[in-house]
Amino acid sequence: MKILTLNFLTCARKACKAEPAAFPLHPRDAELEIVEAELNTEFLRNVLPRVEWEALRVVTEELGLPSLPNVAPEPDAIFPAASTAAAATANETPANPAPTQLLQDLHHLLLETTILSGKLVCGNCGHEYAVKEGIANFLLPSHLV
Amino acid sequence: MSRPEDTLPPDLFYNDSESRKYTTSSRIQHIQSNMTHRALSLLSLTHPSLILDIGCGSGLSGEILSSPDPDTPGGPHIWIGMDISASMLAVALEKEVEGDLFLADAGQGVPFRPGTFDAAISISAVQWLCNAETSDESPAGRLSRFFAGLYGSLRRGGRAVCQFYPKNDEQKKMISSAAVRAGFGAGLLEDDPGTKSAKTYLVLTVGGGQLDGDITGVVSGIEGVDVIDSRRKHREKGRREVKGGKAWIMRKKEQMERKGKVVKANSKYTGRKRNIAF
């Protein structure tokens, strides 16, 4: 499961719906794997505003990955494409500027780093969701729904 | 036509052999890919998006979503799939699909935070929600939890397309009204209606997008689609029937006549005021 996906997951229990502590889910005993993926700049541009930076920071810390800055980087710093693309179209060359280091790092963290196995724990109710072979089990017994 | 959802719950029906059969059958692959392309054209995505696949199974539609093919509009997309059948997911794992997979029951809700997805698709899955396997849940409850969760997890202006096989008109109505109750703008699109290969698509929109007008705007650019609007029209305000007025009297007389009561014949004097005697 990608770190990006983890940034969107909440506890499935109804009682945790309104609780702020139910997000993010905390990984425990996680085994990580790097899966190579092609850099998709447009996708990242679309999805990055939706990423909760604070939750991402907490999760990377818990996974023992290199720590992130306290504040989310400005979109201008990640995508210098806006100005260069305009310049490129002015020069009538195909607009395909080289991705910045920051963009590559974010791509590596969000889309290439995956949780292979372990547990995801809800910060509110303490329910543990098992992750096996990258698939998280979110089936709840009926008394917990 | 056989209906597998009448025989067994989905997690038991799609066991190892059934999942393999489903995934390797070239006929099913063909139908599934056609339906996925149709659903994608209804979503009309313009840039790479985050898509939820409900009932992703072995990832047959996911493969189309994440392919960089020009056939996939706006692609390649990143998708997240959920399915209740572990065997189906095992097949997906073997195929090394690109999306993230979850073992989850859509009838228990969608465990993502608000505004996560740009779009959602579901191919041949929603009809399974119309069955409840235990006495502490009901089809209506499962549908409402699913649609409420889906509505929450889509961003404003997002769309969802759910292809499903309704058993009858009643089930069609139950599913679409559950979606409307959750807040969606909903419309049903039927391909080849009345034939054996009829396909029903439930098209859902979340308000706040660039959609012009109502749900019928989704199909405005598509050829060969007839719009049948069966929504109840609001009665115009100024023309409300006054109690004791002519229209009211006529309606009451008709009502009584239908009940078999003896009713005086209508004339030009019916419902008129009497002259003042003095």
PDB file of N, CA, C and O in Angstrom, chain A residues 55-81:
ATOM      1  N   ALA A  55      -0.092  14.930   8.651  1.00  0.00           N
ATOM      2  CA  ALA A  55      -0.268  13.485   8.797  1.00  0.00           C
ATOM      3  C   ALA A  55       0.866  12.743   8.099  1.00  0.00           C
ATOM      4  O   ALA A  55       1.383  11.744   8.609  1.00  0.00           O
ATOM      5  N   LEU A  56       1.274  13.259   6.951  1.00  0.00           N
ATOM      6  CA  LEU A  56       2.360  12.629   6.201  1.00  0.00           C
ATOM      7  C   LEU A  56       3.641  12.663   7.020  1.00  0.00           C
ATOM      8  O   LEU A  56       4.402  11.687   7.075  1.00  0.00           O
ATOM      9  N   ARG A  57       3.863  13.783   7.701  1.00  0.00           N
ATOM     10  CA  ARG A  57       5.063  13.948   8.511  1.00  0.00           C
ATOM     11  C   ARG A  57       5.073  12.932   9.666  1.00  0.00           C
ATOM     12  O   ARG A  57       6.071  12.278   9.939  1.00  0.00           O
ATOM     13  N   VAL A  58       3.919  12.805  10.315  1.00  0.00           N
ATOM     14  CA  VAL A  58       3.799  11.876  11.442  1.00  0.00           C
ATOM     15  C   VAL A  58       4.078  10.451  10.977  1.00  0.00           C
ATOM     16  O   VAL A  58       4.827   9.702  11.611  1.00  0.00           O
ATOM     17  N   VAL A  59       3.471  10.091   9.833  1.00  0.00           N
ATOM     18  CA  VAL A  59       3.593   8.714   9.341  1.00  0.00           C
ATOM     19  C   VAL A  59       5.035   8.402   8.941  1.00  0.00           C
ATOM     20  O   VAL A  59       5.573   7.348   9.282  1.00  0.00           O
ATOM     21  N   THR A  60       5.695   9.329   8.253  1.00  0.00           N
ATOM     22  CA  THR A  60       7.078   9.059   7.833  1.00  0.00           C
ATOM     23  C   THR A  60       7.983   8.923   9.053  1.00  0.00           C
ATOM     24  O   THR A  60       8.901   8.104   9.072  1.00  0.00           O
ATOM     25  N   GLU A  61       7.696   9.704  10.082  1.00  0.00           N
ATOM     26  CA  GLU A  61       8.489   9.607  11.307  1.00  0.00           C
ATOM     27  C   GLU A  61       8.309   8.231  11.940  1.00  0.00           C
ATOM     28  O   GLU A  61       9.257   7.592  12.362  1.00  0.00           O
ATOM     29  N   GLU A  62       7.046   7.768  11.988  1.00  0.00           N
ATOM     30  CA  GLU A  62       6.758   6.477  12.610  1.00  0.00           C
ATOM     31  C   GLU A  62       7.357   5.331  11.805  1.00  0.00           C
ATOM     32  O   GLU A  62       7.683   4.285  12.357  1.00  0.00           O
ATOM     33  N   LEU A  63       7.486   5.528  10.513  1.00  0.00           N
ATOM     34  CA  LEU A  63       8.058   4.472   9.678  1.00  0.00           C
ATOM     35  C   LEU A  63       9.583   4.517   9.697  1.00  0.00           C
ATOM     36  O   LEU A  63      10.233   3.641   9.133  1.00  0.00           O
ATOM     37  N   GLY A  64      10.149   5.556  10.331  1.00  0.00           N
ATOM     38  CA  GLY A  64      11.603   5.668  10.388  1.00  0.00           C
ATOM     39  C   GLY A  64      12.217   6.122   9.080  1.00  0.00           C
ATOM     40  O   GLY A  64      13.382   5.844   8.797  1.00  0.00           O
ATOM     41  N   LEU A  65      11.430   6.837   8.284  1.00  0.00           N
ATOM     42  CA  LEU A  65      11.965   7.398   7.037  1.00  0.00           C
ATOM     43  C   LEU A  65      12.565   8.766   7.343  1.00  0.00           C
ATOM     44  O   LEU A  65      12.283   9.340   8.390  1.00  0.00           O
ATOM     45  N   PRO A  66      13.409   9.280   6.451  1.00  0.00           N
ATOM     46  CA  PRO A  66      13.980  10.606   6.685  1.00  0.00           C
ATOM     47  C   PRO A  66      12.894  11.629   6.946  1.00  0.00           C
ATOM     48  O   PRO A  66      11.867  11.648   6.263  1.00  0.00           O
ATOM     49  N   SER A  67      13.112  12.460   7.982  1.00  0.00           N
ATOM     50  CA  SER A  67      12.020  13.344   8.416  1.00  0.00           C
ATOM     51  C   SER A  67      11.800  14.478   7.418  1.00  0.00           C
ATOM     52  O   SER A  67      12.715  14.896   6.716  1.00  0.00           O
ATOM     53  N   LEU A  68      10.560  14.941   7.407  1.00  0.00           N
ATOM     54  CA  LEU A  68      10.137  15.965   6.457  1.00  0.00           C
ATOM     55  C   LEU A  68      10.159  17.330   7.143  1.00  0.00           C
ATOM     56  O   LEU A  68      10.099  17.409   8.359  1.00  0.00           O
ATOM     57  N   PRO A  69      10.242  18.402   6.362  1.00  0.00           N
ATOM     58  CA  PRO A  69      10.145  19.727   6.972  1.00  0.00           C
ATOM     59  C   PRO A  69       8.782  19.938   7.612  1.00  0.00           C
ATOM     60  O   PRO A  69       7.814  19.261   7.264  1.00  0.00           O
ATOM     61  N   ASN A  70       8.713  20.881   8.562  1.00  0.00           N
ATOM     62  CA  ASN A  70       7.473  21.111   9.316  1.00  0.00           C
ATOM     63  C   ASN A  70       6.355  21.652   8.445  1.00  0.00           C
ATOM     64  O   ASN A  70       5.192  21.388   8.696  1.00  0.00           O
ATOM     65  N   VAL A  71       6.722  22.418   7.466  1.00  0.00           N
ATOM     66  CA  VAL A  71       5.698  23.053   6.625  1.00  0.00           C
ATOM     67  C   VAL A  71       5.768  22.454   5.225  1.00  0.00           C
ATOM     68  O   VAL A  71       6.854  22.134   4.726  1.00  0.00           O
ATOM     69  N   ALA A  72       4.577  22.313   4.633  1.00  0.00           N
ATOM     70  CA  ALA A  72       4.524  21.762   3.279  1.00  0.00           C
ATOM     71  C   ALA A  72       5.234  22.714   2.312  1.00  0.00           C
ATOM     72  O   ALA A  72       5.095  23.930   2.440  1.00  0.00           O
ATOM     73  N   PRO A  73       6.002  22.174   1.368  1.00  0.00           N
ATOM     74  CA  PRO A  73       6.665  23.051   0.403  1.00  0.00           C
ATOM     75  C   PRO A  73       5.648  23.752  -0.495  1.00  0.00           C
ATOM     76  O   PRO A  73       4.582  23.210  -0.778  1.00  0.00           O
ATOM     77  N   GLU A  74       5.989  24.929  -0.902  1.00  0.00           N
ATOM     78  CA  GLU A  74       5.114  25.705  -1.787  1.00  0.00           C
ATOM     79  C   GLU A  74       5.023  25.015  -3.147  1.00  0.00           C
ATOM     80  O   GLU A  74       6.017  24.447  -3.613  1.00  0.00           O
ATOM     81  N   PRO A  75       3.856  25.049  -3.771  1.00  0.00           N
ATOM     82  CA  PRO A  75       3.731  24.418  -5.094  1.00  0.00           C
ATOM     83  C   PRO A  75       4.744  24.974  -6.107  1.00  0.00           C
ATOM     84  O   PRO A  75       5.213  24.245  -6.989  1.00  0.00           O
ATOM     85  N   ASP A  76       5.093  26.246  -5.950  1.00  0.00           N
ATOM     86  CA  ASP A  76       6.048  26.847  -6.896  1.00  0.00           C
ATOM     87  C   ASP A  76       7.403  26.166  -6.804  1.00  0.00           C
ATOM     88  O   ASP A  76       8.118  26.041  -7.800  1.00  0.00           O
ATOM     89  N   ALA A  77       7.755  25.755  -5.567  1.00  0.00           N
ATOM     90  CA  ALA A  77       9.055  25.117  -5.381  1.00  0.00           C
ATOM     91  C   ALA A  77       9.062  23.722  -5.989  1.00  0.00           C
ATOM     92  O   ALA A  77      10.095  23.226  -6.430  1.00  0.00           O
ATOM     93  N   ILE A  78       7.872  23.062  -6.000  1.00  0.00           N
ATOM     94  CA  ILE A  78       7.806  21.692  -6.517  1.00  0.00           C
ATOM     95  C   ILE A  78       7.693  21.708  -8.043  1.00  0.00           C
ATOM     96  O   ILE A  78       8.332  20.935  -8.735  1.00  0.00           O
ATOM     97  N   PHE A  79       6.828  22.579  -8.531  1.00  0.00           N
ATOM     98  CA  PHE A  79       6.600  22.618  -9.976  1.00  0.00           C
ATOM     99  C   PHE A  79       7.098  23.945 -10.537  1.00  0.00           C
ATOM    100  O   PHE A  79       6.340  24.903 -10.617  1.00  0.00           O
ATOM    101  N   PRO A  80       8.360  24.029 -10.907  1.00  0.00           N
ATOM    102  CA  PRO A  80       8.800  25.270 -11.539  1.00  0.00           C
ATOM    103  C   PRO A  80       8.280  25.332 -12.970  1.00  0.00           C
ATOM    104  O   PRO A  80       8.524  26.301 -13.685  1.00  0.00           O
ATOM    105  N   ALA A  81       7.520  24.295 -13.317  1.00  0.00           N
ATOM    106  CA  ALA A  81       7.078  24.152 -14.711  1.00  0.00           C
ATOM    107  C   ALA A  81       6.263  25.340 -15.197  1.00  0.00           C
ATOM    108  O   ALA A  81       6.318  25.690 -16.364  1.00  0.00           O
TER     109      ALA A  81
END
